XYZ file of C-alpha atoms in Angstrom:
626
model
C 96.849 123.327 118.279
C 97.832 125.097 121.514
C 99.259 123.214 124.473
C 97.112 123.759 127.544
C 99.175 125.772 130.013
C 97.089 124.421 132.907
C 98.714 121.004 132.420
C 102.227 122.012 131.514
C 103.781 120.336 134.576
C 101.811 117.062 134.383
C 103.661 113.874 133.525
C 102.741 110.330 132.586
C 105.468 107.973 133.630
C 108.582 110.026 133.054
C 107.188 111.906 130.044
C 105.754 115.403 130.402
C 102.286 115.545 128.833
C 103.266 118.872 127.284
C 106.002 117.041 125.366
C 103.446 114.584 123.925
C 101.219 117.468 122.872
C 104.125 119.327 121.313
C 105.161 116.236 119.308
C 101.596 115.776 118.110
C 101.485 119.387 116.968
C 104.895 119.463 115.286
C 104.990 115.969 113.768
C 101.277 115.556 113.032
C 101.190 112.248 114.900
C 102.544 110.671 118.031
C 103.333 107.121 119.134
C 104.364 106.484 122.714
C 104.743 103.534 125.044
C 103.161 104.464 128.357
C 103.201 103.105 131.944
C 101.682 99.730 132.760
C 101.775 98.456 129.178
C 99.894 101.428 127.768
C 100.313 102.821 124.279
C 99.258 105.981 122.429
C 98.925 106.207 118.644
C 97.321 109.454 117.554
C 96.965 111.681 114.497
C 96.534 115.425 114.791
C 94.149 115.370 111.819
C 91.551 113.199 113.572
C 89.381 114.586 116.400
C 88.804 111.305 118.215
C 90.490 108.662 120.302
C 89.336 105.062 120.738
C 90.229 103.849 124.233
C 90.746 100.437 125.812
C 91.828 99.666 129.389
C 94.246 96.856 130.120
C 93.154 94.540 132.894
C 95.483 93.113 135.514
C 95.269 89.750 133.731
C 95.473 90.810 130.092
C 95.210 87.213 128.826
C 91.560 87.169 129.866
C 90.703 89.817 127.270
C 93.383 89.561 124.613
C 90.748 89.492 121.863
C 88.819 92.640 122.753
C 91.901 94.851 122.672
C 92.312 94.049 118.986
C 89.182 96.039 118.103
C 91.217 99.126 118.954
C 94.567 98.352 117.358
C 93.516 99.023 113.750
C 92.439 102.592 114.537
C 94.379 105.627 113.349
C 93.932 107.210 116.808
C 93.811 104.963 119.858
C 94.928 104.846 123.462
C 95.615 101.700 125.464
C 95.374 102.569 129.159
C 98.032 100.749 131.143
C 97.132 98.999 134.371
C 98.814 101.562 136.613
C 98.974 105.352 137.089
C 95.304 105.850 136.121
C 95.265 109.463 137.268
C 98.084 110.314 134.856
C 96.112 108.710 132.030
C 93.083 110.808 132.984
C 95.228 113.926 132.804
C 96.585 112.848 129.415
C 93.085 112.286 128.000
C 91.889 115.610 129.337
C 94.886 117.442 127.878
C 94.624 115.778 124.493
C 90.884 116.335 124.328
C 91.164 119.956 125.438
C 93.827 120.722 122.816
C 92.041 118.931 119.988
C 88.626 120.379 120.857
C 90.104 123.871 120.614
C 91.110 123.005 117.047
C 88.050 121.045 115.879
C 85.273 122.478 118.129
C 84.836 119.167 119.957
C 86.573 115.826 120.491
C 85.331 112.231 120.824
C 86.517 109.668 123.354
C 85.078 106.234 122.561
C 85.801 103.532 125.120
C 85.412 99.877 124.109
C 85.084 97.029 126.591
C 83.651 93.519 126.678
C 80.401 92.765 128.413
C 79.921 89.898 130.879
C 80.365 86.404 129.504
C 76.994 85.301 128.161
C 75.752 88.794 127.300
C 74.309 89.008 123.807
C 73.712 92.673 123.016
C 75.725 95.756 122.306
C 75.199 98.347 125.020
C 75.851 101.925 123.910
C 76.289 104.457 126.716
C 76.217 108.172 126.071
C 74.197 111.394 125.908
C 71.531 110.085 123.537
C 69.431 113.235 123.598
C 72.372 115.571 123.002
C 73.913 113.564 120.175
C 70.940 112.004 118.361
C 72.455 111.706 114.868
C 75.669 109.967 115.911
C 73.873 107.645 118.336
C 71.255 106.811 115.701
C 73.912 105.935 113.096
C 75.814 103.903 115.687
C 72.742 101.825 116.532
C 71.687 101.374 112.894
C 75.139 100.164 111.874
C 75.342 97.784 114.820
C 71.917 96.369 113.935
C 73.032 95.835 110.319
C 76.118 94.067 111.584
C 74.296 91.726 113.964
C 71.753 90.897 111.251
C 74.565 89.185 109.330
C 74.985 86.630 112.089
C 71.523 85.120 112.155
C 72.798 81.893 113.682
C 73.766 83.743 116.856
C 71.346 85.039 119.442
C 72.132 88.739 119.345
C 69.696 90.861 121.333
C 68.662 94.313 120.174
C 71.279 97.017 120.640
C 70.590 98.907 123.841
C 71.090 102.679 124.211
C 71.681 103.837 127.742
C 71.461 107.588 128.341
C 73.776 107.838 131.336
C 76.721 109.749 132.731
C 78.381 106.447 133.710
C 79.789 105.254 130.394
C 82.497 102.921 131.663
C 82.357 99.187 132.269
C 80.991 97.748 135.479
C 83.301 98.297 138.443
C 85.531 100.775 136.580
C 86.207 104.431 137.318
C 85.056 106.915 134.654
C 87.678 108.015 132.170
C 86.741 111.622 132.954
C 84.096 113.194 135.100
C 81.163 114.977 133.462
C 82.400 118.416 134.497
C 85.840 117.660 133.058
C 84.283 116.592 129.773
C 82.367 119.846 129.597
C 85.421 121.941 130.510
C 87.507 120.381 127.746
C 84.763 120.130 125.097
C 84.974 116.337 124.982
C 82.203 113.883 124.160
C 82.545 110.493 125.839
C 80.810 107.333 124.589
C 81.115 103.817 125.911
C 80.426 100.653 123.919
C 79.989 97.355 125.732
C 80.600 94.523 123.273
C 78.962 91.094 123.688
C 81.901 88.642 123.858
C 80.356 86.006 121.617
C 83.726 85.698 119.903
C 85.300 83.791 122.841
C 84.422 80.865 125.062
C 84.040 80.787 128.840
C 87.791 80.277 129.242
C 88.515 83.462 127.307
C 89.760 81.661 124.186
C 88.595 83.239 120.943
C 86.946 81.486 118.017
C 89.540 82.697 115.482
C 87.597 82.535 112.214
C 84.438 84.088 113.642
C 86.441 86.672 115.578
C 88.189 87.854 112.412
C 84.883 88.442 110.652
C 83.280 90.002 113.747
C 86.253 92.318 114.291
C 86.359 93.514 110.685
C 82.625 94.228 110.749
C 82.814 96.094 114.051
C 85.744 98.233 112.895
C 83.666 99.272 109.889
C 80.779 100.200 112.202
C 83.129 102.282 114.337
C 84.523 104.120 111.333
C 81.096 104.948 109.937
C 79.923 106.204 113.326
C 83.045 108.231 114.018
C 82.842 109.793 110.579
C 79.224 110.799 111.227
C 80.370 112.504 114.431
C 83.234 114.237 112.614
C 81.005 115.352 109.751
C 78.248 116.824 111.918
C 80.016 118.021 115.048
C 83.552 119.069 114.079
C 85.439 121.308 111.671
C 87.702 118.465 110.520
C 88.219 118.047 106.780
C 87.981 114.238 106.779
C 85.977 113.387 103.652
C 85.053 109.745 104.164
C 84.924 107.000 106.775
C 87.456 105.159 104.624
C 90.100 107.736 105.612
C 89.958 106.674 109.278
C 92.319 103.705 109.013
C 95.982 103.949 109.875
C 98.217 105.857 107.455
C 101.474 104.407 108.670
C 101.745 100.681 108.095
C 102.903 98.688 111.076
C 106.097 96.654 111.024
C 104.202 93.351 111.074
C 102.190 94.423 108.012
C 105.336 95.356 106.101
C 107.032 92.098 107.088
C 104.131 89.981 105.808
C 103.847 92.016 102.604
C 107.597 91.585 102.025
C 107.418 87.855 102.733
C 104.469 87.266 100.380
C 106.173 89.238 97.610
C 109.435 87.374 98.179
C 107.682 84.013 97.918
C 105.887 85.067 94.720
C 109.054 86.359 93.056
C 111.082 83.277 94.080
C 109.612 81.483 91.074
C 108.290 82.591 87.673
C 104.966 80.810 87.514
C 104.179 81.326 83.821
C 107.735 80.464 82.819
C 107.723 77.215 84.780
C 104.412 75.936 83.417
C 105.273 76.722 79.790
C 106.894 73.844 77.872
C 110.609 74.252 77.308
C 110.416 72.263 74.031
C 107.528 74.152 72.428
C 109.455 74.835 69.203
C 110.143 71.136 68.700
C 106.503 70.348 69.524
C 105.324 72.819 66.892
C 107.774 71.677 64.231
C 106.847 68.001 64.687
C 103.117 68.754 64.744
C 103.212 70.641 61.449
C 105.517 68.187 59.699
C 103.146 65.326 60.603
C 100.157 67.120 59.071
C 98.775 67.980 62.520
C 98.827 64.420 63.816
C 101.954 63.788 65.890
C 102.224 65.586 69.207
C 105.363 65.410 71.322
C 105.061 65.347 75.093
C 105.564 68.692 76.800
C 108.814 69.027 78.735
C 109.000 71.401 81.691
C 111.867 73.221 83.348
C 113.208 71.992 86.684
C 111.680 73.758 89.651
C 114.102 76.206 91.300
C 112.129 75.974 94.555
C 110.920 73.313 96.969
C 107.097 73.550 97.004
C 106.826 72.079 100.509
C 109.232 74.656 101.911
C 107.374 77.520 100.238
C 104.030 76.326 101.571
C 105.526 76.099 105.044
C 106.770 79.666 104.704
C 103.316 80.795 103.579
C 101.497 79.317 106.547
C 104.125 80.407 109.051
C 103.114 84.000 108.308
C 100.975 85.257 111.189
C 98.388 87.007 109.064
C 95.814 86.407 111.809
C 97.683 89.000 113.906
C 97.119 91.779 111.347
C 94.372 93.961 112.791
C 93.882 96.217 109.778
C 90.771 94.696 108.095
C 91.653 95.844 104.569
C 95.203 94.509 104.675
C 94.267 91.325 106.502
C 91.808 90.557 103.687
C 94.421 91.217 100.983
C 97.019 89.054 102.717
C 94.704 86.096 103.337
C 93.461 85.867 99.770
C 97.001 86.300 98.397
C 98.261 83.442 100.537
C 95.518 81.184 99.185
C 96.389 82.145 95.605
C 100.106 81.463 96.089
C 99.401 78.137 97.773
C 97.350 77.092 94.749
C 100.041 78.226 92.299
C 102.684 76.253 94.180
C 100.454 73.162 94.110
C 100.041 73.600 90.351
C 103.804 73.636 89.868
C 103.961 70.263 91.598
C 101.073 68.960 89.450
C 102.404 69.965 86.013
C 101.425 67.397 83.427
C 98.723 65.794 85.607
C 94.907 66.147 85.663
C 95.159 67.927 89.023
C 96.820 70.878 87.289
C 93.744 71.555 85.166
C 91.312 71.349 88.077
C 93.437 73.722 90.159
C 93.609 76.044 87.154
C 89.819 76.169 86.996
C 89.698 77.138 90.671
C 92.492 79.691 90.370
C 90.946 81.459 87.383
C 87.268 81.070 88.349
C 86.179 78.547 85.732
C 84.469 79.558 82.489
C 81.140 81.363 82.695
C 78.413 80.338 80.247
C 77.774 83.976 79.305
C 81.464 84.464 78.489
C 81.382 81.354 76.272
C 78.371 82.752 74.430
C 80.100 86.092 73.890
C 83.179 84.311 72.566
C 81.174 82.199 70.139
C 79.259 85.272 68.984
C 82.523 87.076 68.258
C 83.825 84.143 66.236
C 80.597 84.094 64.251
C 80.495 87.870 63.652
C 84.177 88.622 63.067
C 85.766 87.072 60.023
C 89.325 85.791 60.006
C 91.712 88.163 58.272
C 94.137 86.788 55.743
C 97.585 86.625 57.299
C 100.017 89.188 56.066
C 102.605 88.094 53.570
C 105.916 87.541 55.372
C 107.325 90.485 53.445
C 105.164 92.766 55.630
C 106.858 91.548 58.821
C 109.662 94.039 58.462
C 110.270 94.779 62.137
C 112.411 92.541 64.305
C 113.242 92.265 67.996
C 115.734 95.127 67.915
C 113.198 97.417 66.233
C 110.652 96.639 68.918
C 113.254 97.174 71.620
C 113.918 100.653 70.220
C 110.198 101.504 70.292
C 109.888 100.249 73.855
C 112.890 102.332 74.832
C 111.171 105.430 73.436
C 108.236 104.700 75.746
C 110.649 104.333 78.652
C 111.989 107.806 77.880
C 108.429 109.147 77.934
C 107.996 107.608 81.391
C 111.213 109.295 82.552
C 109.755 112.640 81.519
C 106.944 112.000 84.021
C 109.177 110.517 86.721
C 112.929 110.963 86.520
C 113.428 107.916 88.767
C 111.788 105.518 86.331
C 113.936 102.502 85.519
C 113.367 99.221 83.726
C 115.245 96.900 81.385
C 114.620 95.222 78.039
C 115.898 91.692 77.358
C 116.184 90.131 73.889
C 116.638 86.382 74.479
C 116.829 83.128 72.560
C 115.004 81.147 75.277
C 111.845 83.281 75.224
C 109.065 82.291 72.821
C 106.498 85.041 73.555
C 106.611 88.770 74.154
C 106.125 89.298 77.892
C 106.780 91.449 80.954
C 108.127 89.866 84.119
C 108.688 91.854 87.333
C 108.461 95.093 85.389
C 111.020 94.175 82.726
C 110.306 93.478 79.052
C 111.366 90.192 77.411
C 111.459 89.885 73.606
C 112.104 86.644 71.673
C 115.271 87.070 69.614
C 113.500 85.787 66.473
C 110.446 88.017 66.955
C 108.963 89.511 63.762
C 106.037 91.886 63.373
C 104.383 94.229 60.931
C 104.745 97.977 61.528
C 100.951 98.235 61.895
C 101.086 95.977 64.980
C 103.775 97.771 66.929
C 101.803 100.634 68.471
C 99.243 98.278 69.984
C 101.926 95.876 71.230
C 103.955 98.657 72.848
C 100.939 99.993 74.725
C 99.864 96.488 75.713
C 103.203 95.430 77.171
C 104.898 98.695 78.130
C 101.976 101.108 78.523
C 100.158 98.628 80.766
C 102.313 95.913 82.330
C 105.594 97.816 82.774
C 103.764 100.992 83.798
C 101.529 99.415 86.464
C 104.498 97.523 87.921
C 106.421 100.761 88.326
C 103.439 102.623 89.769
C 102.914 99.706 92.149
C 106.431 99.798 93.598
C 105.972 103.437 94.592
C 103.580 102.351 97.347
C 104.727 100.832 100.657
C 102.875 97.583 99.843
C 105.037 95.517 97.488
C 102.042 93.406 96.487
C 100.730 96.340 94.462
C 103.624 95.768 92.052
C 103.701 91.962 92.030
C 99.902 91.850 91.961
C 97.025 91.390 94.369
C 94.949 88.228 94.048
C 93.156 87.834 90.690
C 94.806 90.962 89.269
C 95.440 89.321 85.883
C 91.970 89.871 84.404
C 92.024 93.625 84.932
C 95.632 93.868 83.768
C 94.881 92.085 80.519
C 91.585 93.936 80.162
C 93.444 97.269 80.345
C 96.102 95.981 77.951
C 93.545 94.921 75.333
C 91.625 98.165 75.867
C 94.886 100.005 75.155
C 95.100 98.200 71.816
C 91.623 99.474 70.983
C 92.325 103.016 72.185
C 95.334 103.322 69.831
C 93.280 101.822 66.981
C 95.332 98.649 66.960
C 92.847 95.952 67.973
C 92.610 93.747 64.895
C 89.969 91.242 63.892
C 92.347 88.330 64.348
C 93.414 89.616 67.755
C 89.787 89.767 68.925
C 89.175 86.310 67.462
C 92.209 85.035 69.360
C 90.742 86.250 72.658
C 87.432 84.570 71.813
C 89.190 81.432 70.580
C 90.981 81.048 73.909
C 87.653 80.911 75.717
C 86.229 78.378 73.241
C 89.392 76.273 73.523
C 89.310 76.317 77.332
C 85.633 75.303 77.284
C 86.484 72.435 74.938
C 89.249 71.313 77.289
C 86.724 71.382 80.121
C 84.513 69.079 78.035
C 87.392 66.622 77.719
C 88.835 67.538 74.287
C 92.505 66.762 73.638
C 95.095 68.785 71.728
C 94.179 67.593 68.225
C 90.461 68.017 68.837
C 90.857 71.601 70.077
C 93.204 72.394 67.206
C 90.700 71.075 64.653
C 87.855 72.983 66.339
C 89.696 76.275 65.890
C 91.256 75.529 62.508
C 88.378 73.841 60.702
C 85.199 75.016 62.420
C 86.196 78.580 63.285
C 88.612 79.259 60.431
C 91.774 80.017 62.397
C 95.012 79.755 60.457
C 96.943 76.634 61.396
C 99.630 78.674 63.167
C 97.162 80.668 65.256
C 95.143 77.552 66.045
C 98.328 75.833 67.227
C 99.446 78.771 69.379
C 96.056 79.040 71.052
C 95.772 75.292 71.645
C 99.324 74.885 72.916
C 98.780 77.626 75.506
C 95.525 76.083 76.741
C 97.102 72.622 77.067
C 100.308 73.658 78.849
C 100.673 72.158 82.296
C 97.814 69.777 81.549
C 95.178 72.421 80.932
C 95.729 76.094 81.740
C 92.698 78.386 81.709
C 94.453 81.688 82.408
C 93.962 82.743 78.781
C 90.224 83.020 79.452
C 90.910 86.160 81.485
C 91.845 88.265 78.439
C 88.291 88.355 77.097
C 86.787 88.234 80.589
C 88.935 91.188 81.639
C 87.925 93.207 78.605
C 84.232 92.447 79.154
C 84.423 93.376 82.850
C 86.402 96.558 82.166
C 83.970 97.591 79.438
C 81.040 97.164 81.856
C 82.921 99.140 84.529
C 83.536 102.041 82.142
C 79.942 102.011 80.913
C 78.842 102.482 84.524
C 80.985 105.611 84.764
C 84.098 104.017 86.270
C 87.311 106.045 86.356
C 90.121 104.730 84.152
C 93.178 106.495 85.570
C 92.919 104.924 89.050
C 93.372 101.504 87.417
C 96.997 102.380 86.582
C 97.897 102.720 90.300
C 99.248 99.175 90.506
C 98.262 95.584 89.840
C 94.904 94.660 91.371
C 91.427 93.446 90.432
C 88.261 95.481 89.970
C 86.936 93.858 93.152
C 89.755 95.576 95.043
C 88.720 99.110 94.090
C 86.971 99.806 97.433
C 90.176 98.794 99.243
C 92.343 100.793 96.812
C 90.212 103.896 97.369
C 90.398 103.372 101.125
C 94.191 103.075 101.039
C 94.409 106.226 98.932
C 92.133 108.159 101.286
C 94.140 106.948 104.277
C 97.330 108.155 102.610
C 98.843 104.665 102.444
C 98.919 104.724 98.630
C 100.522 107.614 96.780
C 99.277 109.378 93.686
C 99.852 107.608 90.382
C 103.303 108.483 88.998
C 102.915 107.402 85.381
C 100.063 107.386 82.899
C 100.329 105.936 79.381
C 101.023 108.240 76.468
C 97.772 107.487 74.675
C 95.556 108.842 77.486
C 96.461 112.405 76.497
C 95.235 111.926 72.940
C 91.920 113.413 71.793
C 91.403 110.337 69.630
C 91.707 108.187 72.757
C 89.066 110.210 74.579
C 86.722 109.864 71.598
C 87.233 106.101 71.546
C 86.831 105.890 75.297
C 83.514 107.679 75.049
C 82.348 105.114 72.511
C 83.042 102.412 75.107
C 81.036 104.330 77.712
C 78.224 104.724 75.173
C 78.000 100.958 74.794
C 79.623 99.867 71.530
C 79.770 96.104 71.105
C 82.938 94.033 71.310
C 82.975 93.459 67.560
C 82.769 97.219 66.959
C 86.047 97.719 68.821
C 88.039 96.199 65.973
C 90.513 98.436 64.148
C 88.938 100.679 61.545
């Protein structure tokens, strides 16, 4: 991009415009505070600039400016030195048009109070495709708000594209000289009252929808009119996360990691509960005891709602933050409600209840798949240290892919299940397993949970390592799929996943511990130990339905793969299938990096053969180890 020599002596404030152009060329982007409260944020890769003018009394229009702030290239015109701003826009447009063939200036401004239609001003006959897409997308947007009296979007073919009473950003001859296209969009201010105060909930939805319209329109312009290599409208969001975004992400992750949710809702006396239950011939059940809370729930909730998520203008990140705050608030409430009926009801809301279709699939599995005889204890030849050694081998494989990989393995007396917490593996000190189980367990815990945590922390958003909202189902779905792909998914393992759903449904119908235990042990043929383990997990806290997500996650992942879904992208971090559009957007914007690690089994021909069977539609019962 060449600096225009015609404007080499021009300045804006105390900054030579040539210096701004040089920084844009050399650094690939530029951010500058400008006179009168102005601000420039621009990327050299994007041939457009969204523009907003500050008014003398900025409080009167503090909402409208936020439509601009989420853009990857935007200019806030300060309320003084307008001629210098005109020179800056001309110089930027001239330089960028020489690189991309043309350049778009899109000015946004609010219409008069009481106006009810979008008014699009521009050369309609010279730019029919872009204008057509703009109008169509605006009409789709307004159709969502049927309760409001939006009028039809108006297209005004005019050379005066600014708001009423304003000077044009550039004159027509200047636009032609520089190769710039100028559009103006007047926005109906239905998102604020007559005093200029916004309706916050409606404004958030309206803003997110309008930003999407802008991106789709701008991409259509880029695709048809320019030589830019932008491949999707999703790539038009900001690549560099703002300080406020990083602060909120850090705060949410800090709150989540200040307590270990699963640890705190699991009974600390489970071994005594089990021993007493078996010695009493399945009749006597001790009360669950829970660990003391290391946090004050009221303080954490206050911290959550002190976060100014409403000030995040990036629609994708604002959505992720809001839903994560709601999830954490519910978890914190559940910690307070351990051992009460409220815990179970909150659990149903947190984990989306139990679908009838999922119950039917679980019952079908229990009917079709017969219980395997438990192995003789002599077959359980591997202990915690053996498993630690196998996990360490997988860690070394990860280091071959990324020399910076680091994690730790803990063998502890106070852990009663194999688990991963914050990317580190915890093994019960008395853990025993058969050699035939180890490969599946390693890929479940290390090849999924450790791996996705590490991949997640490579991105600037910490939540991609601690987990976006509802990430558990996909995580466990991948982990169980891994067991299948290494030919380690046993009949009893599949029955356990189905049994958890049946047990949760029974709890929902009011069954107590003994009733659920007998249902699994007597009606469905579970061994007494496996029936106890399943029941005790479902009843912890007062009724915990998280275990339903293992089968749900597998079912959802199987459907995703059968529709042609890509597997490798799912290892990028911890998120739900519903987040894939956002994940793809963040990748296209350059916010998320490429995946560092992939599990060992993905390179196996046997894995690819098994994966194809999933895509071809094999049933759940056919996934059991051959």
